[in-house]
Short mmCIF file of C-alpha atoms and ligand atoms in Angstrom, two decimals:
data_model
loop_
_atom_site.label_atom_id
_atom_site.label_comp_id
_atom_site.label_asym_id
_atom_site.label_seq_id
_atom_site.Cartn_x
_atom_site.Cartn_y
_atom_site.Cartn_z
CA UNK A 1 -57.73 -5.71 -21.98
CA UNK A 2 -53.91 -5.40 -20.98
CA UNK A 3 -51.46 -3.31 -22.77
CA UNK A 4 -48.04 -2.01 -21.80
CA UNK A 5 -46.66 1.24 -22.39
CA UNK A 6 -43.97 3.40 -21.73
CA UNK A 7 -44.38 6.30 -19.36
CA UNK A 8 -41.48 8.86 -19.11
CA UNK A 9 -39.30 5.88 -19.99
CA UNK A 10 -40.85 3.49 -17.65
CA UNK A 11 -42.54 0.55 -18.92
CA UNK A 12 -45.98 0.01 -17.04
CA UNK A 13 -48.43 -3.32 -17.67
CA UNK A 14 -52.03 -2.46 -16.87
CA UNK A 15 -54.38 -4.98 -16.82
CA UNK A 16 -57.90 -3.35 -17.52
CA UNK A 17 -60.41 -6.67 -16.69
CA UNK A 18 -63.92 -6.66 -16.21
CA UNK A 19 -66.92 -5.77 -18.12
CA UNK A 20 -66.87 -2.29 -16.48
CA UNK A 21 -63.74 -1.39 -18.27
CA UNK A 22 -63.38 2.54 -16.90
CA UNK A 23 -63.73 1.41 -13.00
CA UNK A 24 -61.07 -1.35 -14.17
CA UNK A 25 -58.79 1.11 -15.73
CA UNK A 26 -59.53 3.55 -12.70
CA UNK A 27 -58.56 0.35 -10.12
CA UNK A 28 -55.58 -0.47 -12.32
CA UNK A 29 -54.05 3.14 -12.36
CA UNK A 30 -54.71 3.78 -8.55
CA UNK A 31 -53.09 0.04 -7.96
CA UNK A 32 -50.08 1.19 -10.08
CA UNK A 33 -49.99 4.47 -7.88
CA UNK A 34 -50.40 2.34 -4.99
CA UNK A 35 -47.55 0.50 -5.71
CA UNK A 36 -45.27 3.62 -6.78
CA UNK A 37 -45.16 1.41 -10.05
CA UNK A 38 -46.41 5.04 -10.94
CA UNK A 39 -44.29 7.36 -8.79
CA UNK A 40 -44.75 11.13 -8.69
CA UNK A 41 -44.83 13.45 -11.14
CA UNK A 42 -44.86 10.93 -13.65
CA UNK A 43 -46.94 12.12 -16.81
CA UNK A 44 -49.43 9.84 -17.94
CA UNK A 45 -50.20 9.08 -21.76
CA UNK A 46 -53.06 11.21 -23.51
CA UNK A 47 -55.82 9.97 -23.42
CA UNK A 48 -56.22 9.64 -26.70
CA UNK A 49 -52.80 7.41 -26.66
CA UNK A 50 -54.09 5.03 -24.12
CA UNK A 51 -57.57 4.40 -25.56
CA UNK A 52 -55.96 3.48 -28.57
CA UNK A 53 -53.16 1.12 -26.95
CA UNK A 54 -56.50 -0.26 -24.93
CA UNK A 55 -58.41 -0.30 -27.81
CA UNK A 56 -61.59 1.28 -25.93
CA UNK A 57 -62.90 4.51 -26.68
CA UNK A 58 -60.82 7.71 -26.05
CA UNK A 59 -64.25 9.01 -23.78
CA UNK A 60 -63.77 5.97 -21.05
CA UNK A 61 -59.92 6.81 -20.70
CA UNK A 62 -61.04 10.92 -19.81
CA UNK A 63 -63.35 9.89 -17.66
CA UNK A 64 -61.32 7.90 -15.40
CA UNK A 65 -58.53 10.51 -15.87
CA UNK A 66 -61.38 12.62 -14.43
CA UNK A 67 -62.37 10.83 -11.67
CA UNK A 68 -58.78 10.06 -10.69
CA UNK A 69 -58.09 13.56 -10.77
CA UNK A 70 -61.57 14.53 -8.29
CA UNK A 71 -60.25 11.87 -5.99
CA UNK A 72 -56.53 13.29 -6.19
CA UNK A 73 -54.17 10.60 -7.56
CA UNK A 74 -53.84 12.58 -10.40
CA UNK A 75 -53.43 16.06 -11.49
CA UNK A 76 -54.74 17.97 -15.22
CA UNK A 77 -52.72 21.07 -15.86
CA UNK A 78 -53.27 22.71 -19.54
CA UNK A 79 -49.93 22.35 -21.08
CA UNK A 80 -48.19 19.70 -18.49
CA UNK A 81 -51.06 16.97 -19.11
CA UNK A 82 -52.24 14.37 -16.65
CA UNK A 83 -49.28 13.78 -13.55
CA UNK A 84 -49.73 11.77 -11.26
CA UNK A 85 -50.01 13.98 -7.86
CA UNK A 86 -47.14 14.55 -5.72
CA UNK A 87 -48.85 13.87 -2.35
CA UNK A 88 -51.08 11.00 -2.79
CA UNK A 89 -51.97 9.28 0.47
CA UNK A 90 -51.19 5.63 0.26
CA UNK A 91 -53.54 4.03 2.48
CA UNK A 92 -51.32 0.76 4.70
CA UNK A 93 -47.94 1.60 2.81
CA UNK A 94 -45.30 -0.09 5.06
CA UNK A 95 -43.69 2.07 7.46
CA UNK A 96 -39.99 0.55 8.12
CA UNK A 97 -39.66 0.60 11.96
CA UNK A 98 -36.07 1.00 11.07
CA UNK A 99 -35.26 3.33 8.57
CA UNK A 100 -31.56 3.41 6.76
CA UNK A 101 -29.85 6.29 7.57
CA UNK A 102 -30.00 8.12 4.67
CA UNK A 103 -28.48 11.89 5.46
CA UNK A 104 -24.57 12.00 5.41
CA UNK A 105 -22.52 13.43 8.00
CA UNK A 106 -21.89 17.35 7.28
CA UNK A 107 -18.09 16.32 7.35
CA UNK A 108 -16.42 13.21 7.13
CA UNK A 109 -12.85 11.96 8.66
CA UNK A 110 -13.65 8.14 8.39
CA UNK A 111 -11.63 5.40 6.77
CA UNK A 112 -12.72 3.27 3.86
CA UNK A 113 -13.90 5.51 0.76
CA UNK A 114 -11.53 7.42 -1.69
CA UNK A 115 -12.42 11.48 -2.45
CA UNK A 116 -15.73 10.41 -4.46
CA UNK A 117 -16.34 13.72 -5.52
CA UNK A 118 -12.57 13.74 -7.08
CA UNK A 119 -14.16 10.67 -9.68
CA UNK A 120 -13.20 11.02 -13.70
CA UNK A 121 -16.48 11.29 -14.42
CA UNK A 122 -15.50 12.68 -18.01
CA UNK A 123 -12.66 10.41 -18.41
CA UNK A 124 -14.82 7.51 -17.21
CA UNK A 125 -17.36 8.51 -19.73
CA UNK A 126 -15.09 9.02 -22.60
CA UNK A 127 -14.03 5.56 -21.62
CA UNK A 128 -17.53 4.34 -21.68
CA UNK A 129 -18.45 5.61 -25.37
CA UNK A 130 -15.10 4.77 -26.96
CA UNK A 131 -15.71 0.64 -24.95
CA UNK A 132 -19.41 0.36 -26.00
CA UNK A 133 -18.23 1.61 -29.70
CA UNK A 134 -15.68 -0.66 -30.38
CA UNK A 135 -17.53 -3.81 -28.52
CA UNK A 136 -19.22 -6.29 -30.78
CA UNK A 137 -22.29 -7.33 -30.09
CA UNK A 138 -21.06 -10.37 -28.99
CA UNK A 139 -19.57 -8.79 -25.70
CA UNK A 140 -22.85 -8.36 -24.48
CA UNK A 141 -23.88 -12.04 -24.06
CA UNK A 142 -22.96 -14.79 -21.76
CA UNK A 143 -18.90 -15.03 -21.23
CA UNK A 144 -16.43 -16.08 -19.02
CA UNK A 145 -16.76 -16.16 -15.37
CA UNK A 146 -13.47 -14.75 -14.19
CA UNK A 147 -14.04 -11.70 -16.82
CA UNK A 148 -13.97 -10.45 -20.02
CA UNK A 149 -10.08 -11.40 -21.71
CA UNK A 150 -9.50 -7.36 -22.49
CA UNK A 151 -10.25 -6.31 -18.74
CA UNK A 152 -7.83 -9.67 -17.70
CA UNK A 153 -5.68 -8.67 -20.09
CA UNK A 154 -4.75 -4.83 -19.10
CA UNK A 155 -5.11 -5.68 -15.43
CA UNK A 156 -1.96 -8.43 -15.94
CA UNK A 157 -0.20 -5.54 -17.71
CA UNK A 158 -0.94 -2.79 -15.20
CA UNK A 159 -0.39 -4.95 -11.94
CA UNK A 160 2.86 -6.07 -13.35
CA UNK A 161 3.95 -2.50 -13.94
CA UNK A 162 2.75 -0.81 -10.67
CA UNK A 163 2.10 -3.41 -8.23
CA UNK A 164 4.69 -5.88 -9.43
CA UNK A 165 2.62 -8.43 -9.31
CA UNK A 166 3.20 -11.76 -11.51
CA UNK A 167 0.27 -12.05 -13.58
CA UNK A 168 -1.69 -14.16 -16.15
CA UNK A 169 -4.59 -13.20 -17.56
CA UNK A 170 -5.57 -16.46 -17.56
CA UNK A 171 -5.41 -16.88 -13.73
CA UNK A 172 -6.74 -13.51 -13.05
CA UNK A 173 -10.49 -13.64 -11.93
CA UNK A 174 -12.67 -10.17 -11.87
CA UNK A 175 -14.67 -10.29 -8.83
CA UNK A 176 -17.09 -7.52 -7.44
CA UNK A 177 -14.81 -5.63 -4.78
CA UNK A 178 -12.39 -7.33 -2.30
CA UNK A 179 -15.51 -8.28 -0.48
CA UNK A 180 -16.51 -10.83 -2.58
CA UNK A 181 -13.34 -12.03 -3.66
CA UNK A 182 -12.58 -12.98 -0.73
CA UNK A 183 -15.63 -15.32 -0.02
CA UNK A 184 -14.66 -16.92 -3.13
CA UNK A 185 -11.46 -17.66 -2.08
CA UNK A 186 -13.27 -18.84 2.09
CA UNK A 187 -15.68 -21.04 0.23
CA UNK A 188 -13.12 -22.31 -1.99
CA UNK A 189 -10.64 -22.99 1.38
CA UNK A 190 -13.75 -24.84 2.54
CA UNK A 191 -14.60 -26.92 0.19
CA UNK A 192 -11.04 -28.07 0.28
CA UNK A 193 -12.00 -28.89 4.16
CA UNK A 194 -9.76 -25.94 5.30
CA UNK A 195 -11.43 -24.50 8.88
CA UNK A 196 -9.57 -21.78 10.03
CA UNK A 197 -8.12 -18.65 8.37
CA UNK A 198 -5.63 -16.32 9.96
CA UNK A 199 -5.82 -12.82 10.23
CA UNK A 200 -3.76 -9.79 11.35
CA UNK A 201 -5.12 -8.07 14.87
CA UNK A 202 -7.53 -5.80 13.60
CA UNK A 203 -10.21 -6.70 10.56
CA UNK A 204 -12.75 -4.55 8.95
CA UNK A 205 -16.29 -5.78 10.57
CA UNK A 206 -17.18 -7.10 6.83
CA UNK A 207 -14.19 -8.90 6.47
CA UNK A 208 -14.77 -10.93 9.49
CA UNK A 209 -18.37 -11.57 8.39
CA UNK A 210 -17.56 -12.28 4.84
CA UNK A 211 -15.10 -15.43 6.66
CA UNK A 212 -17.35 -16.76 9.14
CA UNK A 213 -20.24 -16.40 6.73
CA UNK A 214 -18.27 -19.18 4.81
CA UNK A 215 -18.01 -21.75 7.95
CA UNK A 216 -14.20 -20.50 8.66
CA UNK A 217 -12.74 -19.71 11.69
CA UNK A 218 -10.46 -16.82 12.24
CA UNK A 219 -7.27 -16.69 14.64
CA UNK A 220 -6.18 -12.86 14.76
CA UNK A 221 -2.56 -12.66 14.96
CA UNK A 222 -0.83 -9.59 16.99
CA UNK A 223 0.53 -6.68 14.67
CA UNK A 224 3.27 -4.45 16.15
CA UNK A 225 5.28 -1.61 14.10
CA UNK A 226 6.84 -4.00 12.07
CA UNK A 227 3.27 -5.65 11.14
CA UNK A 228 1.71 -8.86 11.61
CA UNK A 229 3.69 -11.28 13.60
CA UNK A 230 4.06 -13.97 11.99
CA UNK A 231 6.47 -16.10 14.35
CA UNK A 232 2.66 -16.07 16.68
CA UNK A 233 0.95 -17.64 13.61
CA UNK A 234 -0.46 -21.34 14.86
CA UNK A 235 -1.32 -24.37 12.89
CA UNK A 236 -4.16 -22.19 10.38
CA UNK A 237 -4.98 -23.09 6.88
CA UNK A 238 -4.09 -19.57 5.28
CA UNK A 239 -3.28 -16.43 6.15
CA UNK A 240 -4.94 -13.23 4.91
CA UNK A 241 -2.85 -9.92 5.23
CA UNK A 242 -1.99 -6.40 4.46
CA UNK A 243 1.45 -6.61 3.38
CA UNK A 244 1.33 -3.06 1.80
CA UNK A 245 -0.09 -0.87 4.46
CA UNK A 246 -1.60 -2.84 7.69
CA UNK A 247 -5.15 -1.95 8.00
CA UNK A 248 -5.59 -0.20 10.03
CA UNK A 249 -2.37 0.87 11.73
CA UNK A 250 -0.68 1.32 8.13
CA UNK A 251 2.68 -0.11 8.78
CA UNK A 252 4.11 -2.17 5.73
CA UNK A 253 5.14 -5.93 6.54
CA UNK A 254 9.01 -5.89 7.26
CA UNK A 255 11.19 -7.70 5.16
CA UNK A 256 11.89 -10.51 7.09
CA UNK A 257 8.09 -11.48 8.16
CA UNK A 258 7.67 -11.24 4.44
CA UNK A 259 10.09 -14.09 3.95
CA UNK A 260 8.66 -15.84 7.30
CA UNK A 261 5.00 -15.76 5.72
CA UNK A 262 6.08 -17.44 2.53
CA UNK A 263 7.73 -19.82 4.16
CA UNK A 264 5.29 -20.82 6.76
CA UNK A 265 2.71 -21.42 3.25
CA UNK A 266 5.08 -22.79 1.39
CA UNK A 267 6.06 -25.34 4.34
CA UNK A 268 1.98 -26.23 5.07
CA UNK A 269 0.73 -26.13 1.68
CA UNK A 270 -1.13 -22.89 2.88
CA UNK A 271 -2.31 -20.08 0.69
CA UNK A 272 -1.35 -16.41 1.95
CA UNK A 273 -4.41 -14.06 0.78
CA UNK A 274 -2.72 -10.75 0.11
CA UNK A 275 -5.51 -7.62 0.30
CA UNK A 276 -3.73 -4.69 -1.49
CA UNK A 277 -6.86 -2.41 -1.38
CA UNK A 278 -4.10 0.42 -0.89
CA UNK A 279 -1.17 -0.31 -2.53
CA UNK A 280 -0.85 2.49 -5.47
CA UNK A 281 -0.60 4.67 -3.03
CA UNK A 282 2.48 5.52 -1.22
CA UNK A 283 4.54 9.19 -0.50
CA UNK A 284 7.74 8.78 1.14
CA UNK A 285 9.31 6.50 -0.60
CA UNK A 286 8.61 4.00 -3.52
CA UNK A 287 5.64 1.71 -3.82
CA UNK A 288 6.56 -1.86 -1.88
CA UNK A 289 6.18 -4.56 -4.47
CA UNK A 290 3.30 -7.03 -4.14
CA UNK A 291 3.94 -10.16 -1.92
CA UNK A 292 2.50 -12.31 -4.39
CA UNK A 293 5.68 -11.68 -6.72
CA UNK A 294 7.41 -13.54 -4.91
CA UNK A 295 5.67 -16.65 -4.63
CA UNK A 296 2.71 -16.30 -7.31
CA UNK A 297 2.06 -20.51 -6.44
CA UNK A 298 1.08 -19.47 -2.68
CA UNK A 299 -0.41 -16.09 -2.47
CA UNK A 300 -3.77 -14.91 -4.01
CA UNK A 301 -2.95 -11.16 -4.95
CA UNK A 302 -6.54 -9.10 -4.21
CA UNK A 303 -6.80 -5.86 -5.81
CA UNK A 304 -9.83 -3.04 -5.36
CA UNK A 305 -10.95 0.09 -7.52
CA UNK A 306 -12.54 0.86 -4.02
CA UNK A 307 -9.44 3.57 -3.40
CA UNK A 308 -8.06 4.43 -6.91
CA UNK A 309 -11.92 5.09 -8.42
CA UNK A 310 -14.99 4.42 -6.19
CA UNK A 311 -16.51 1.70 -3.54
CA UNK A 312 -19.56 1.97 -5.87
CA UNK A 313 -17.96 0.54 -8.95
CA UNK A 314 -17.37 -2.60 -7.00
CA UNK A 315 -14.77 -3.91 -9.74
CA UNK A 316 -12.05 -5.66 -7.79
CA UNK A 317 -9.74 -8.67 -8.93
CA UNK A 318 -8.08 -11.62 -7.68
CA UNK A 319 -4.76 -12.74 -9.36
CA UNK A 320 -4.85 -16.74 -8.56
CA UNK A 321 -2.52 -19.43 -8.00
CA UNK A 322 -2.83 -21.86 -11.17
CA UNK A 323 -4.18 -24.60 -8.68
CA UNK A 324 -6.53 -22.89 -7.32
CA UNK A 325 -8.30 -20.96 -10.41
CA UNK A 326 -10.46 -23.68 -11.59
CA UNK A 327 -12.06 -23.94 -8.11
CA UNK A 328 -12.38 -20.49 -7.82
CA UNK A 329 -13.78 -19.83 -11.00
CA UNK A 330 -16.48 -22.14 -11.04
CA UNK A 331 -17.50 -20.64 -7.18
CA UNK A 332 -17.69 -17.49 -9.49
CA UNK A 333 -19.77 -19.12 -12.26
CA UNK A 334 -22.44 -20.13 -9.10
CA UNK A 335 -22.61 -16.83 -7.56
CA UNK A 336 -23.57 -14.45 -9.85
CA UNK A 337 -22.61 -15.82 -13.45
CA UNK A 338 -20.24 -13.19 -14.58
CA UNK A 339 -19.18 -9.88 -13.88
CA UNK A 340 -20.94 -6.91 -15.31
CA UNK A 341 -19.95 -6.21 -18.80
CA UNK A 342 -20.15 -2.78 -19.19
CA UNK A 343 -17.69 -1.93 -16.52
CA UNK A 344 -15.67 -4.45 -16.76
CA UNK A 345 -15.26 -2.76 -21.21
CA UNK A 346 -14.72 0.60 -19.39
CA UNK A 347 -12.01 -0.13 -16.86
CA UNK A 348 -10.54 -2.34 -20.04
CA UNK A 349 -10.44 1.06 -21.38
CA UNK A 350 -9.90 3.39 -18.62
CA UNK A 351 -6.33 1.33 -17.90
CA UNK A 352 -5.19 1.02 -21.48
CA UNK A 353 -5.66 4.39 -22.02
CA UNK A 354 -3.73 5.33 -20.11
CA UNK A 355 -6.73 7.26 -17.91
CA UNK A 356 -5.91 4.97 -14.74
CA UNK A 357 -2.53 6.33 -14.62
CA UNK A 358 -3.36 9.54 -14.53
CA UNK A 359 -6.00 9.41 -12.24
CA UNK A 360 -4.08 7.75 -9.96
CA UNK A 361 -0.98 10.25 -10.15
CA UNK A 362 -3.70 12.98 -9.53
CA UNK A 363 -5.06 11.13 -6.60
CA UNK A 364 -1.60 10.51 -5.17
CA UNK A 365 -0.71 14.06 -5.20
CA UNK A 366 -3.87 15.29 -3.80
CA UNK A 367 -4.26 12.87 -0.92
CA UNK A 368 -0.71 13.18 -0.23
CA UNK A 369 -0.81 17.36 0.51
CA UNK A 370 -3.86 16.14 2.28
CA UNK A 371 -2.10 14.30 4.78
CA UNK A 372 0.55 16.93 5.20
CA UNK A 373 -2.01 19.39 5.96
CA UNK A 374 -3.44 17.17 8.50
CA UNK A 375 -0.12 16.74 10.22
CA UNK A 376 0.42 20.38 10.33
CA UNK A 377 -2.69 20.77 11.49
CA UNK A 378 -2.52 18.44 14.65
CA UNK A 379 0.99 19.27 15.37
CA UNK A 380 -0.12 22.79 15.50
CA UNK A 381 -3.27 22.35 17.64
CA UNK A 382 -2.74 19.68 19.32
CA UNK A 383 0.69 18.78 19.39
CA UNK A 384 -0.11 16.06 22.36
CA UNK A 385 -1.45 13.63 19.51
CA UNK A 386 1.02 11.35 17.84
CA UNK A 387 0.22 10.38 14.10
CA UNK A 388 1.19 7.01 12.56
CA UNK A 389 0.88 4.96 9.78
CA UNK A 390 1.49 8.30 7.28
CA UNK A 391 3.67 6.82 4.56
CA UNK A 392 1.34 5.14 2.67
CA UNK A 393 -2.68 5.20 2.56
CA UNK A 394 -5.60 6.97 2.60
CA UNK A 395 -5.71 7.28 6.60
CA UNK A 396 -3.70 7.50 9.28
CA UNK A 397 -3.55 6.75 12.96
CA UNK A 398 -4.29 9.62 15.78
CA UNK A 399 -3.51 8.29 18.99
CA UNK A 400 -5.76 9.87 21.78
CA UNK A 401 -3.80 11.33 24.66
CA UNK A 402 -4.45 9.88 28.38
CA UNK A 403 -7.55 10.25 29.82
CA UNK A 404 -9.55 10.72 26.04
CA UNK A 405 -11.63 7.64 24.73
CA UNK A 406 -12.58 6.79 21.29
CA UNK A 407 -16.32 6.78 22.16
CA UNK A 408 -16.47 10.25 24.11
CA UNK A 409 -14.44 12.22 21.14
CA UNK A 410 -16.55 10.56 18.68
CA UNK A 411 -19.90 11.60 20.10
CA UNK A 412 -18.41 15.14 21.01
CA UNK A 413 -17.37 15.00 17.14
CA UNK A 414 -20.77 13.89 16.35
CA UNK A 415 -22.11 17.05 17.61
CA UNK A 416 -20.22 18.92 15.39
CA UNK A 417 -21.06 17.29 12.60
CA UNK A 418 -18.14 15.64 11.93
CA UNK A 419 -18.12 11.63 11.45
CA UNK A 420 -14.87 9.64 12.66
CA UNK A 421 -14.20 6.43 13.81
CA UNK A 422 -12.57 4.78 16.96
CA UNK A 423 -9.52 2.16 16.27
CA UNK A 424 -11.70 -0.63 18.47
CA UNK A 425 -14.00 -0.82 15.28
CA UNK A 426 -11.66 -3.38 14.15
CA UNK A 427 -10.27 -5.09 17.01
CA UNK A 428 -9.22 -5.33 20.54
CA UNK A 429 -6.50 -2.44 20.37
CA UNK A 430 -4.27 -1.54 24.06
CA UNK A 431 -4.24 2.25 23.37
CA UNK A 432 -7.17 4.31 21.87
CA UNK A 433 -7.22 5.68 18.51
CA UNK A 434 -9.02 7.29 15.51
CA UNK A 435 -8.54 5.62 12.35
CA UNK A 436 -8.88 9.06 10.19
CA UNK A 437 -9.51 8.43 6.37
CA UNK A 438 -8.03 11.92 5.18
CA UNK A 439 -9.32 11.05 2.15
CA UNK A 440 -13.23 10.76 2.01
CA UNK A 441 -14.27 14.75 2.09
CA UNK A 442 -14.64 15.89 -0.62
CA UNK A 443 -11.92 19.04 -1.17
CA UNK A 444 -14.17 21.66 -0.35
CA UNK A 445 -14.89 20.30 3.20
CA UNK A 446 -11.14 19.10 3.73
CA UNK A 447 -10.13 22.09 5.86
CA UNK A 448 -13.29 22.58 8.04
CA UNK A 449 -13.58 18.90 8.59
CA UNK A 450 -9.73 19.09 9.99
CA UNK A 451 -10.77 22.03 11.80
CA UNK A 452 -13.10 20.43 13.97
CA UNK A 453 -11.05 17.38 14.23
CA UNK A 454 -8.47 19.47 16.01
CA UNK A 455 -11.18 21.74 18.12
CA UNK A 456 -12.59 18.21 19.48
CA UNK A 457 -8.84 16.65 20.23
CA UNK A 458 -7.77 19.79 22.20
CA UNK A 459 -10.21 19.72 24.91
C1 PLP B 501 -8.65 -3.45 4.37
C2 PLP B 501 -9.54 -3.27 3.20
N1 PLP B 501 -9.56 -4.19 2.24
C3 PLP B 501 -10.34 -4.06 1.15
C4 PLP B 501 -11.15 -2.97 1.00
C5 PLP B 501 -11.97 -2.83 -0.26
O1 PLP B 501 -13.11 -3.58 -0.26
P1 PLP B 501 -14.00 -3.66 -1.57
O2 PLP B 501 -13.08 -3.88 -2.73
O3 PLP B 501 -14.90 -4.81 -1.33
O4 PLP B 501 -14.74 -2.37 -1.70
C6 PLP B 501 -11.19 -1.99 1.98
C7 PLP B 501 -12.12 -0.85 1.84
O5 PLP B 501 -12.46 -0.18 2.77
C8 PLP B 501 -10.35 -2.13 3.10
O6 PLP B 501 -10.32 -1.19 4.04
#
């Protein structure tokens, strides 16, 4: 006998065989247990329920229920019905011999995430319901690999308008984060036979794996206050940079290695990859336009909700140069079909709204008195650390005074419960540094987090 049903939402197949049907149903439920297909807690149907589903008679189903129960996979409480016990033993369950790290740091100062706890969850959600309203039912089938036309659509609107970026919906490709937009673009590169890629001085670890994952070589080229040099740039294929805010030493590219970039593509038939993960947000002055609007033939323009929303949306886009969007779409079509429709309706929504701006005027604001309070705060405590790359961002740069090391203030940090990270991370660097993401706690934990920051620079 095998019947499905659905327990507290979760749909479980049991497959009663055998002419002894209550031992089978007994071996099938403990299996299920077993395999945490039953987790828990999880209330099981009446008995009455499953003898009918089983088609057996409602007796066999208590018994088992009642022999389950003497052995202690399950638990009978008048009123709550048959659970399945909290603390069954399972006998040979794997034991990972390295576990994930699952418990966060009490406070966090490291780059990389915006204020999660700071999310539009209500706006998001509004979003959501007005989106999966208005959709057809046709949304929610197979469509185009570089993303539904609405999302396209109010992304070319909204990067023209902020980011100044020169876009067509029809060349813009929705990808799932940064990350894996940019191993579309590496396994594009290489099936066009291109071998090396060149990068600024320091990369995120991921970055570098994402490249070399894709059989291209990188060449780091030297970044200085002005950012990347690109005069040192040798005979690579393409170039991928942060013209916005260097990650991680947060200068913006100067004007005139700007013009030096484009021409060095422009002269090679290179493509410049142009990672804005940061760009909506700047405080001292007005947002730098996009490289890309400036020669939308050569550079692929990246964009991330990693800062303005979450990491854990992973929504992300790539605004392509017309020769290169076929290629790249059809790399997108072979790794995962399509992006995710929901989302993709939502942001669609979020933007046109008018929710995106908002949220990211909000964010600005906040982050921005963030970093001033951070400034105060080490000028005041320890006024022998210099602070750069503060104009623009979610993080800055605290370089350690002589005689401090990334990896002793980061374990002495550690201790204190407070998570940083060293600039070496990224790259070979001549003077240590922090890389502190003034964004990531969450507001509550801003000022303690700081705190401590300061109490472990001073000794
Ligand atoms: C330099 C840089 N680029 C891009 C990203 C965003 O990556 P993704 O969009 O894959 O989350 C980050 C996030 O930490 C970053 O630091």
């Amino acid at each position: 006998v095998t019947t499905s049903w659905a327990i507290s939402g979760v749909d479980l197949h049991l497959d009663v065989t055998g002419p002894r049907i209550r031992a089978g149903l007994e071996e099938a439920l403990r299996d299920s247990v077993r395999a945490e297909r039953l987790k828990p807690g999880t209330r099981l149907p009446s008995s009455r329920a499953l003898a009918s589903d089983l088609g057996i008679a409602r007796n066999t189903v208590a018994e088992a229920y009642g022999q389950l129960v003497a052995e202690g996979w399950l638990t009978a409480r008048r009123g709550s019905g048959t659970r399945v016990a909290g603390a069954v033993r399972l006998p040979g369950r794997h034991v990972s011999a390295t576990p994930v790290a699952t418990t966060a740091p009490r406070y966090d100062l490291r780059p990389g995430s915006p204020d999660l706890s700071a999310f539009p969850r209500a706006a998001w959600l509004a979003a959501t319901r007005r989106a999966l309203d208005r959709a057809p039912y046709t949304a929610l089938g197979y469509s185009d690999p570089r993303g539904l036309p609405e999302l396209r659509e109010a992304l070319a609107e909204y990067l023209a308008r902020a980011r100044g970026v020169t876009a067509d919906p029809e060349h813009i490709v929705i990808c799932s984060g940064f990350a894996q937009g940019l191993w579309l673009i590496c396994h594009v590169l290489h099936g066009r036979g291109r071998r090396t890629l060149a990068t600024e001085q320091f990369l995120l670890p991921l970055t570098q794996q994402v490249i070399e994952s894709c059989g291209i070589g990188i060449e780091r080229t030297p970044v200085d206050d002005r950012g990347a040099r690109i005069a040192e740039l040798k005979r690579a294929d393409a170039l991928l940079v942060t013209p916005a805010h260097q990650f991680p030493i947060g200068v913006p590219l100067a004007a005139e290695r700007r013009s030096q970039a484009l021409a060095w593509a422009a002269e090679g038939d290179r493509v410049i990859i142009e990672d804005d993960y940061d760009g909506e947000f700047r405080y001292d002055r007005h947002p730098l336009g996009a490289l890309q609007a400036r020669a939308a033939d050569d550079v692929v323009y990246a964009g991330t909700a990693s800062k303005t929303l979450a990491p854990g949306l992973r929504l992300g886009w790539l605004v392509v140069p017309p020769r290169l969007i076929e290629e790249i779409t059809r790399v997108k079509l072979l790794a995962d079909r399509q992006p995710a429709t929901l989302e993709q309706l939502t942001l669609a929504e979020f933007i046109r709204s008018g929710a995106y701006d908002r949220h990211i005027r909000r964010s600005r604001l906040a982050y921005r008195r963030r970093r001033d309070r951070l400034i105060a705060a080490l000028h005041e405590r320890v006024p022998h650390v210099r602070v750069s790359g503060i104009a623009a961002g979610l993080h800055a740069l605290a370089h350690l005074a002589p005689g401090q090391d990334e990896g002793t203030v980061s374990a002495r940090a550690a201790e204190r419960g407070l998570a940083l990270q060293g600039l070496s991370a990224y790259g070979a660097s001549a003077a240590p540094a922090l890389v502190i993401g003034y964004a990531t706690p969450p507001e509550h934990a801003f000022t303690s987090a700081v705190a401590r920051l300061c109490a472990v620079l001073s000794r």
